[in-house]
Short mmCIF file of C-alpha atoms and ligand atoms in Angstrom, two decimals:
data_model
loop_
_atom_site.label_atom_id
_atom_site.label_comp_id
_atom_site.label_asym_id
_atom_site.label_seq_id
_atom_site.Cartn_x
_atom_site.Cartn_y
_atom_site.Cartn_z
CA MET Y 594 36.21 32.17 41.46
CA PRO Y 595 38.61 32.05 38.54
CA GLY Y 596 37.26 30.22 35.53
CA TYR Y 597 39.18 27.40 33.92
CA SER Y 598 39.84 29.52 30.87
CA GLY Y 599 41.91 31.92 33.00
CA SER Y 600 44.06 29.26 34.61
CA VAL Y 601 44.77 26.97 31.69
CA GLN Y 602 47.36 28.04 29.16
CA PRO Y 603 46.67 27.60 25.47
CA ALA Y 604 47.92 24.23 24.27
CA HIS Y 605 50.96 25.60 22.41
CA HIS Y 606 52.22 27.38 25.58
CA ARG Y 607 51.92 24.38 27.84
CA PRO Y 608 55.06 22.46 28.68
CA ARG Y 609 55.07 19.11 26.92
CA VAL Y 610 54.58 15.94 28.88
CA PRO Y 611 57.97 14.23 28.64
CA ARG Y 612 57.82 11.14 26.45
CA ARG Y 613 60.01 8.15 27.04
CA GLU Y 614 60.10 4.94 25.10
CA GLY Y 615 57.03 2.97 26.16
CA PHE Y 616 55.76 5.71 28.41
CA PHE Y 617 52.62 7.68 27.64
CA LEU Y 618 52.45 6.49 24.10
CA GLY Y 619 48.76 6.71 23.30
CA TRP Y 620 46.96 3.66 21.96
CA ARG Y 621 46.01 4.35 18.34
CA GLY Y 622 43.20 1.83 17.85
CA ILE Y 623 42.94 -1.51 16.08
CA LEU Y 624 43.66 -0.48 12.49
CA SER Y 625 46.89 1.35 13.38
CA GLU Y 626 48.17 -0.97 16.07
CA PHE Y 627 47.45 -4.23 14.24
CA GLY Y 628 47.83 -2.97 10.65
CA GLU Y 629 50.47 -5.61 9.88
CA VAL Y 630 48.13 -8.50 10.52
CA LEU Y 631 44.93 -6.99 9.07
CA PRO Y 632 43.77 -6.73 5.44
CA ILE Y 633 44.12 -2.96 5.14
CA THR Y 634 45.42 -0.94 2.19
CA ASP Y 635 46.53 2.65 1.51
CA LYS Y 636 42.91 3.38 0.71
CA THR Y 637 41.42 2.09 3.96
CA PRO Y 638 40.19 5.09 5.96
CA ALA Y 639 41.90 5.59 9.34
CA LEU Y 640 38.71 4.99 11.27
CA THR Y 641 38.99 4.67 15.05
CA LEU Y 642 37.37 5.29 18.40
CA LYS Y 643 40.61 3.97 19.99
CA GLU Y 644 39.09 0.50 20.42
CA GLY Y 645 41.10 -2.45 21.74
CA ASN Y 646 43.89 -2.65 24.33
CA THR Y 647 41.41 -3.75 26.96
CA PRO Y 648 42.72 -4.93 30.33
CA LEU Y 649 43.49 -8.52 31.20
CA ILE Y 650 42.60 -8.63 34.88
CA GLU Y 651 43.86 -11.28 37.26
CA ALA Y 652 40.89 -12.73 39.16
CA ALA Y 653 42.70 -13.89 42.30
CA ALA Y 654 39.67 -13.66 44.62
CA LEU Y 655 37.39 -15.52 42.22
CA SER Y 656 40.05 -18.20 41.69
CA ARG Y 657 40.48 -18.62 45.46
CA TRP Y 658 36.72 -18.75 46.02
CA LEU Y 659 36.40 -21.43 43.37
CA GLY Y 660 39.36 -23.53 44.47
CA GLY Y 661 40.66 -26.29 42.21
CA GLY Y 662 43.95 -24.50 41.64
CA VAL Y 663 42.89 -22.62 38.52
CA GLN Y 664 44.26 -19.16 37.78
CA ILE Y 665 41.53 -17.11 36.17
CA HIS Y 666 42.13 -13.95 34.17
CA LEU Y 667 39.39 -11.74 32.77
CA LYS Y 668 39.69 -10.11 29.35
CA TYR Y 669 37.46 -7.13 30.01
CA GLU Y 670 36.06 -6.29 26.60
CA GLY Y 671 33.32 -4.18 28.14
CA LEU Y 672 35.85 -1.35 28.22
CA ASN Y 673 35.77 -0.87 24.46
CA PRO Y 674 34.31 2.46 23.21
CA THR Y 675 30.76 1.16 22.81
CA GLY Y 676 31.09 -1.28 25.69
CA SER Y 677 31.62 -4.60 23.90
CA PHE Y 678 34.13 -6.63 21.87
CA LYS Y 679 32.18 -5.83 18.70
CA ASP Y 680 34.18 -2.61 18.23
CA ARG Y 681 37.33 -4.54 17.24
CA GLY Y 682 35.68 -6.06 14.20
CA MET Y 683 33.24 -3.28 13.46
CA VAL Y 684 35.96 -0.67 12.99
CA LEU Y 685 37.48 -2.80 10.22
CA ALA Y 686 34.17 -3.85 8.64
CA VAL Y 687 32.92 -0.25 8.47
CA ALA Y 688 36.28 1.11 7.24
CA LYS Y 689 36.26 -1.50 4.44
CA ALA Y 690 32.63 -0.68 3.58
CA LYS Y 691 33.64 2.97 3.25
CA GLU Y 692 36.71 2.03 1.20
CA GLU Y 693 34.49 0.03 -1.16
CA GLY Y 694 32.16 3.00 -1.67
CA ALA Y 695 29.15 1.70 0.24
CA GLU Y 696 26.51 4.12 1.46
CA THR Y 697 24.80 2.00 4.06
CA VAL Y 698 25.71 -0.72 6.51
CA ILE Y 699 23.10 -3.10 7.80
CA CYS Y 700 22.95 -5.74 10.53
CA ALA Y 701 20.69 -7.86 12.66
CA SER Y 702 21.57 -7.76 16.31
CA THR Y 703 20.82 -8.86 19.83
CA GLY Y 704 22.06 -5.37 20.78
CA ASN Y 705 25.82 -4.99 20.90
CA THR Y 706 26.47 -5.31 17.18
CA SER Y 707 23.84 -2.65 16.51
CA ALA Y 708 25.39 -0.25 19.04
CA SER Y 709 28.84 -0.71 17.55
CA ALA Y 710 27.68 -0.55 13.91
CA ALA Y 711 25.74 2.63 14.65
CA ALA Y 712 28.73 4.35 16.26
CA TYR Y 713 31.29 3.47 13.58
CA ALA Y 714 28.89 4.13 10.70
CA THR Y 715 28.20 7.61 12.03
CA ARG Y 716 31.90 8.24 12.41
CA ALA Y 717 32.56 7.07 8.86
CA GLY Y 718 29.68 9.10 7.40
CA LEU Y 719 27.58 6.06 6.46
CA GLN Y 720 23.93 5.29 7.01
CA CYS Y 721 23.14 2.46 9.39
CA LEU Y 722 20.06 0.26 9.51
CA VAL Y 723 19.68 -2.30 12.29
CA LEU Y 724 17.09 -5.00 12.91
CA ILE Y 725 16.65 -6.14 16.49
CA PRO Y 726 14.28 -8.68 18.05
CA HIS Y 727 11.43 -6.70 19.55
CA GLY Y 728 11.44 -6.64 23.37
CA LYS Y 729 14.60 -8.79 23.66
CA VAL Y 730 17.39 -6.22 23.61
CA ALA Y 731 18.90 -4.83 26.83
CA LEU Y 732 17.96 -1.20 27.45
CA GLY Y 733 21.47 0.29 27.28
CA LYS Y 734 22.13 -1.27 23.88
CA LEU Y 735 18.89 0.01 22.41
CA ALA Y 736 19.64 3.48 23.79
CA GLN Y 737 23.07 3.40 22.17
CA ALA Y 738 21.86 2.50 18.68
CA LEU Y 739 19.23 5.26 18.86
CA VAL Y 740 21.62 7.88 20.25
CA TYR Y 741 24.30 7.15 17.63
CA GLY Y 742 21.64 7.83 15.01
CA ALA Y 743 20.95 4.46 13.41
CA ARG Y 744 17.57 3.58 11.91
CA VAL Y 745 16.41 0.98 14.38
CA VAL Y 746 13.72 -1.51 13.44
CA ALA Y 747 12.36 -3.89 16.07
CA VAL Y 748 11.06 -6.96 14.26
CA GLU Y 749 8.40 -9.22 15.67
CA GLY Y 750 10.62 -12.24 15.59
CA ASN Y 751 13.95 -13.46 16.94
CA PHE Y 752 17.55 -12.69 15.97
CA ASP Y 753 17.83 -15.62 13.57
CA GLN Y 754 14.83 -14.41 11.59
CA ALA Y 755 16.18 -10.84 11.50
CA LEU Y 756 19.56 -12.08 10.27
CA ALA Y 757 17.97 -14.05 7.44
CA ILE Y 758 16.23 -10.86 6.27
CA VAL Y 759 19.32 -8.63 6.30
CA GLN Y 760 21.37 -11.31 4.55
CA GLU Y 761 18.83 -11.45 1.75
CA LEU Y 762 18.67 -7.65 1.54
CA ALA Y 763 22.42 -7.23 1.33
CA GLU Y 764 22.73 -9.92 -1.32
CA ALA Y 765 20.25 -8.12 -3.54
CA ARG Y 766 21.74 -4.64 -3.09
CA PRO Y 767 25.48 -4.13 -3.56
CA GLU Y 768 25.41 -0.59 -2.10
CA ILE Y 769 24.40 -2.08 1.25
CA ILE Y 770 27.09 -3.88 3.22
CA LEU Y 771 26.21 -6.48 5.82
CA VAL Y 772 28.30 -6.08 8.98
CA ASN Y 773 27.22 -9.19 10.87
CA SER Y 774 29.93 -11.73 11.55
CA VAL Y 775 29.43 -13.39 8.16
CA ASN Y 776 31.43 -10.36 7.03
CA PRO Y 777 35.02 -11.71 7.14
CA TYR Y 778 36.43 -8.33 8.26
CA ARG Y 779 34.54 -8.64 11.52
CA LEU Y 780 36.44 -11.77 12.51
CA GLU Y 781 39.75 -10.35 11.31
CA GLY Y 782 39.33 -7.36 13.61
CA GLN Y 783 38.13 -9.48 16.52
CA LYS Y 784 41.14 -11.82 16.35
CA THR Y 785 43.28 -8.96 17.72
CA ALA Y 786 42.01 -9.71 21.23
CA ALA Y 787 43.96 -13.01 21.14
CA TYR Y 788 47.14 -11.09 20.29
CA GLU Y 789 46.57 -8.87 23.32
CA VAL Y 790 46.03 -11.87 25.59
CA CYS Y 791 49.35 -13.39 24.41
CA ARG Y 792 51.09 -10.04 24.86
CA ASP Y 793 49.79 -9.57 28.40
CA LEU Y 794 50.30 -13.15 29.63
CA GLY Y 795 53.59 -13.60 27.79
CA ASP Y 796 52.04 -16.69 26.20
CA ALA Y 797 48.63 -18.09 25.30
CA PRO Y 798 46.64 -19.41 28.28
CA ASP Y 799 45.91 -23.11 28.74
CA TYR Y 800 42.17 -22.49 28.24
CA LEU Y 801 40.09 -19.72 26.70
CA ALA Y 802 36.51 -19.57 28.00
CA ILE Y 803 34.07 -17.57 25.90
CA PRO Y 804 30.31 -17.13 25.48
CA VAL Y 805 28.97 -18.32 22.14
CA GLY Y 806 26.00 -16.88 20.26
CA ASN Y 807 26.43 -16.50 16.53
CA ALA Y 808 29.82 -18.19 17.06
CA GLY Y 809 31.94 -15.51 15.40
CA ASN Y 810 34.05 -14.49 18.37
CA ILE Y 811 35.23 -17.96 19.32
CA SER Y 812 36.28 -18.46 15.68
CA ALA Y 813 38.08 -15.11 15.66
CA TYR Y 814 40.00 -15.84 18.87
CA TRP Y 815 41.08 -19.22 17.54
CA LYS Y 816 42.38 -17.61 14.36
CA GLY Y 817 44.26 -15.04 16.45
CA PHE Y 818 45.81 -17.70 18.69
CA CYS Y 819 46.87 -19.81 15.71
CA GLU Y 820 48.52 -16.78 14.12
CA CYS Y 821 50.32 -15.87 17.34
CA PHE Y 822 51.61 -19.44 17.60
CA ASP Y 823 52.76 -19.49 13.95
CA GLN Y 824 54.49 -16.11 14.36
CA GLY Y 825 56.32 -17.24 17.50
CA ARG Y 826 54.41 -14.88 19.78
CA SER Y 827 53.27 -17.82 21.93
CA ARG Y 828 54.52 -21.30 22.75
CA ARG Y 829 51.10 -22.94 22.86
CA ARG Y 830 47.53 -22.65 21.65
CA PRO Y 831 44.72 -22.76 24.20
CA ARG Y 832 41.89 -25.23 24.39
CA MET Y 833 38.78 -23.32 23.35
CA LEU Y 834 35.81 -23.62 25.74
CA GLY Y 835 32.59 -22.28 24.22
CA PHE Y 836 29.61 -21.74 26.53
CA GLN Y 837 26.01 -21.34 25.47
CA ALA Y 838 22.90 -20.64 27.50
CA ALA Y 839 20.97 -23.86 28.13
CA GLY Y 840 17.85 -22.48 26.38
CA ALA Y 841 19.87 -21.43 23.33
CA ALA Y 842 22.51 -24.12 22.90
CA PRO Y 843 22.50 -25.29 19.26
CA LEU Y 844 26.21 -26.10 19.27
CA VAL Y 845 25.96 -28.20 22.42
CA GLU Y 846 22.90 -30.06 21.20
CA GLY Y 847 24.09 -30.31 17.59
CA ARG Y 848 20.83 -28.99 16.18
CA THR Y 849 19.07 -25.73 15.38
CA VAL Y 850 17.01 -24.31 18.25
CA GLU Y 851 13.82 -22.82 16.82
CA ARG Y 852 12.78 -20.83 19.89
CA PRO Y 853 15.91 -19.86 21.81
CA GLU Y 854 15.31 -18.42 25.28
CA THR Y 855 17.67 -17.10 27.96
CA ILE Y 856 18.16 -14.18 30.31
CA ALA Y 857 21.45 -13.57 28.48
CA THR Y 858 19.70 -11.90 25.54
CA ALA Y 859 23.00 -11.19 23.74
CA ILE Y 860 23.39 -14.93 23.06
CA ARG Y 861 19.72 -15.75 22.48
CA ILE Y 862 20.52 -17.37 19.14
CA GLY Y 863 19.36 -20.72 17.78
CA ARG Y 864 21.01 -20.88 14.34
CA PRO Y 865 24.60 -19.60 14.57
CA VAL Y 866 26.02 -18.56 11.18
CA ASN Y 867 29.60 -19.42 12.14
CA ARG Y 868 28.64 -22.90 13.35
CA GLU Y 869 31.21 -24.73 11.21
CA ARG Y 870 34.15 -22.46 11.97
CA ALA Y 871 33.44 -22.60 15.69
CA THR Y 872 33.07 -26.38 15.66
CA ARG Y 873 36.45 -26.65 13.97
CA ALA Y 874 38.04 -24.28 16.51
CA VAL Y 875 36.78 -26.33 19.41
CA GLY Y 876 37.70 -29.65 17.76
CA ASP Y 877 41.18 -28.61 16.58
CA SER Y 878 42.04 -27.08 19.96
CA GLY Y 879 40.85 -30.05 21.99
CA GLY Y 880 38.24 -27.93 23.77
CA LEU Y 881 34.50 -28.31 24.23
CA PHE Y 882 31.08 -26.69 24.05
CA ALA Y 883 28.91 -26.78 27.17
CA ALA Y 884 25.62 -25.30 28.29
CA VAL Y 885 25.02 -23.19 31.39
CA THR Y 886 21.60 -22.51 32.87
CA ASP Y 887 20.26 -19.02 33.52
CA LYS Y 888 20.65 -19.74 37.23
CA GLU Y 889 24.35 -20.53 36.75
CA ILE Y 890 24.77 -17.41 34.60
CA LEU Y 891 23.31 -15.21 37.33
CA GLU Y 892 25.44 -16.87 40.01
CA ALA Y 893 28.55 -16.07 37.96
CA TYR Y 894 27.30 -12.54 37.22
CA TRP Y 895 27.06 -11.76 40.93
CA ALA Y 896 30.25 -13.62 41.82
CA LEU Y 897 32.20 -11.50 39.34
CA ALA Y 898 30.88 -8.25 40.76
CA GLU Y 899 31.13 -9.29 44.41
CA HIS Y 900 34.53 -11.01 44.32
CA GLU Y 901 36.33 -8.98 41.70
CA GLY Y 902 34.60 -5.62 41.37
CA VAL Y 903 34.00 -6.38 37.70
CA PHE Y 904 30.61 -5.69 36.16
CA ALA Y 905 29.88 -7.65 33.00
CA GLU Y 906 26.62 -8.32 31.21
CA PRO Y 907 24.87 -11.70 31.64
CA ALA Y 908 26.12 -13.17 28.33
CA SER Y 909 29.68 -12.49 29.45
CA ALA Y 910 28.99 -14.13 32.78
CA ALA Y 911 28.15 -17.30 30.84
CA ALA Y 912 31.89 -17.80 30.25
CA VAL Y 913 32.55 -17.56 33.98
CA ALA Y 914 29.55 -19.81 34.74
CA GLY Y 915 31.05 -22.39 32.40
CA VAL Y 916 34.41 -22.27 34.16
CA ILE Y 917 32.70 -22.62 37.56
CA GLN Y 918 30.81 -25.66 36.27
CA LEU Y 919 33.97 -27.28 34.89
CA VAL Y 920 35.96 -26.61 38.08
CA ARG Y 921 33.20 -28.32 40.06
CA ARG Y 922 33.41 -31.29 37.68
CA GLY Y 923 37.18 -31.47 38.23
CA TYR Y 924 37.92 -30.74 34.57
CA PHE Y 925 41.00 -28.51 34.94
CA PRO Y 926 44.42 -29.78 36.03
CA ALA Y 927 45.74 -27.76 39.00
CA GLY Y 928 47.69 -24.68 37.97
CA SER Y 929 45.77 -24.21 34.70
CA ARG Y 930 45.67 -20.67 33.36
CA VAL Y 931 42.18 -19.82 32.18
CA VAL Y 932 41.19 -16.61 30.42
CA CYS Y 933 37.48 -15.73 30.50
CA VAL Y 934 36.36 -13.28 27.85
CA LEU Y 935 33.98 -10.73 29.35
CA THR Y 936 32.41 -9.65 26.10
CA GLY Y 937 30.17 -6.78 27.23
CA ASN Y 938 29.84 -4.18 29.97
CA GLY Y 939 27.38 -4.73 32.82
CA LEU Y 940 25.97 -1.22 32.35
CA LYS Y 941 24.41 -2.38 29.09
CA ASP Y 942 21.70 -4.23 30.97
CA PRO Y 943 20.50 -2.27 34.01
CA ASP Y 944 17.29 -4.30 34.27
CA THR Y 945 19.13 -7.50 35.12
CA ALA Y 946 21.30 -5.63 37.61
CA MET Y 947 18.27 -4.31 39.48
CA ARG Y 948 16.34 -7.59 39.45
CA LYS Y 949 17.92 -8.82 42.67
CA GLY Y 950 15.97 -6.11 44.46
CA ALA Y 951 18.89 -4.30 46.11
CA GLU Y 952 17.95 -0.68 46.73
CA PRO Y 953 19.67 2.37 48.16
CA LEU Y 954 18.80 3.50 51.66
CA ILE Y 955 16.89 6.80 51.50
CA LEU Y 956 17.81 9.19 54.34
CA PRO Y 957 17.48 12.92 55.07
CA ALA Y 958 20.45 15.05 54.01
CA ARG Y 959 21.76 15.45 57.57
CA LEU Y 960 25.06 14.42 59.14
CA ASP Y 961 23.39 12.68 62.10
CA ALA Y 962 21.30 10.52 59.80
CA ILE Y 963 24.39 9.32 57.93
CA GLU Y 964 26.29 8.81 61.20
CA SER Y 965 23.47 6.68 62.53
CA ILE Y 966 24.03 4.06 59.83
CA LEU Y 967 27.77 3.94 60.52
CA GLN Y 968 26.95 2.82 64.07
CA ARG Y 969 24.96 -0.14 62.83
CA GLU Y 970 26.44 -3.49 61.92
CA PRO Y 971 28.07 -3.28 58.47
CA ALA Y 972 25.65 -5.89 57.17
CA HIS Y 973 22.78 -3.46 57.73
CA VAL Y 974 24.46 -0.52 56.03
N1 F0G Z 749 28.66 -11.75 24.36
C1 F0G Z 749 28.02 -10.62 24.02
C2 F0G Z 749 27.93 -9.55 25.04
C3 F0G Z 749 27.45 -10.49 22.74
O1 F0G Z 749 26.81 -9.37 22.43
C4 F0G Z 749 27.54 -11.56 21.83
C5 F0G Z 749 26.94 -11.48 20.51
C6 F0G Z 749 28.24 -12.70 22.23
C7 F0G Z 749 28.77 -12.76 23.50
C8 F0G Z 749 28.41 -13.88 21.34
O2 F0G Z 749 29.35 -13.62 20.35
O3 F0G Z 749 27.93 -14.06 18.38
O4 F0G Z 749 30.40 -13.94 18.17
O5 F0G Z 749 29.33 -15.86 19.32
N2 F0G Z 749 26.18 -10.54 20.13
C9 F0G Z 749 25.67 -10.36 18.78
C10 F0G Z 749 24.97 -9.03 18.67
C11 F0G Z 749 24.92 -11.49 18.24
O6 F0G Z 749 24.10 -8.86 17.81
O7 F0G Z 749 25.31 -8.11 19.41
P1 F0G Z 749 29.24 -14.42 18.96
#
């Protein structure tokens, strides 16, 4: 059996893959691809895990199932290097921290921010300290932060309390940079997703549906869409639809929620730091905030997987749940183009995935045993 080493030529002997304009040009990551519209300088390190350029997927089956004449597209941010949209802003925030001579980055997180901060800090040669709410972070996210080598502290409190602590810490110590979305570089990096949506649709959509927790991402998208419009990259700006979980809906209720609770742990937040920016985005765009129950979130979570073959985490499904709710209320004019932002990968949260109780069939490793299930009705397979 010849080994690979015998059959593969050294790189410099291999024929080159022919390159044509627009063909096989590798994506270089957010800082390189969007350098013109980001606050980077000659001194900003060229940090990247090749984040961004995530697919915009047409959801024809989901749109048909829902009816109402809406055309849904899914911006699948779960395909970023650490599995969430956070990578777009984190790459810039960490590169700027490095540029400014910081030694440590710090954040509070419901999981995804900590995973992303840990990965980019390691890559940039910085220390990373994360505070997470004890027992309320999905397993995959916790595993990521630990594997990437962050110091992970689980506090006996919620996200809002953890954020207050890291904000105070970072204010007192200039060598520590806070990389939560109060850091303006986070939102600058995250706005690039709106540019990609305009590029892929050829215009901005009529509506942008997005889950809202600390309210940074909805603010970042709005900034991106406004810039695209001003630069002539789009002919319109979308109405921004921000969805919160019913047990953690401070922006819907117009008040702080002291004890936020939801199955969508990523958006289990009662005191969003970007409240004002997000409220302006929704108001200026003519959109709305609405709440979705955990039941609606789970319905959307399964509908996405079963109709579209797309696996997103529960917080992401909140955007789809919101669109389902609004379609049922007759909110959208027929023919509306709606983009749902799927902020995180479904693999992040295996516990929710397994809760429905589906299990594999266990059979002996014999052909006849496998054949026997093919003879049954498909529903029993
Ligand atoms: N979706 C996912 C998967 C998230 O992880 C978050 C936020 C949001 C939506 C909401 O975005 O905060 O900009 O409104 N996660 C943060 C974290 C809070 O710590 O990972 P937002």
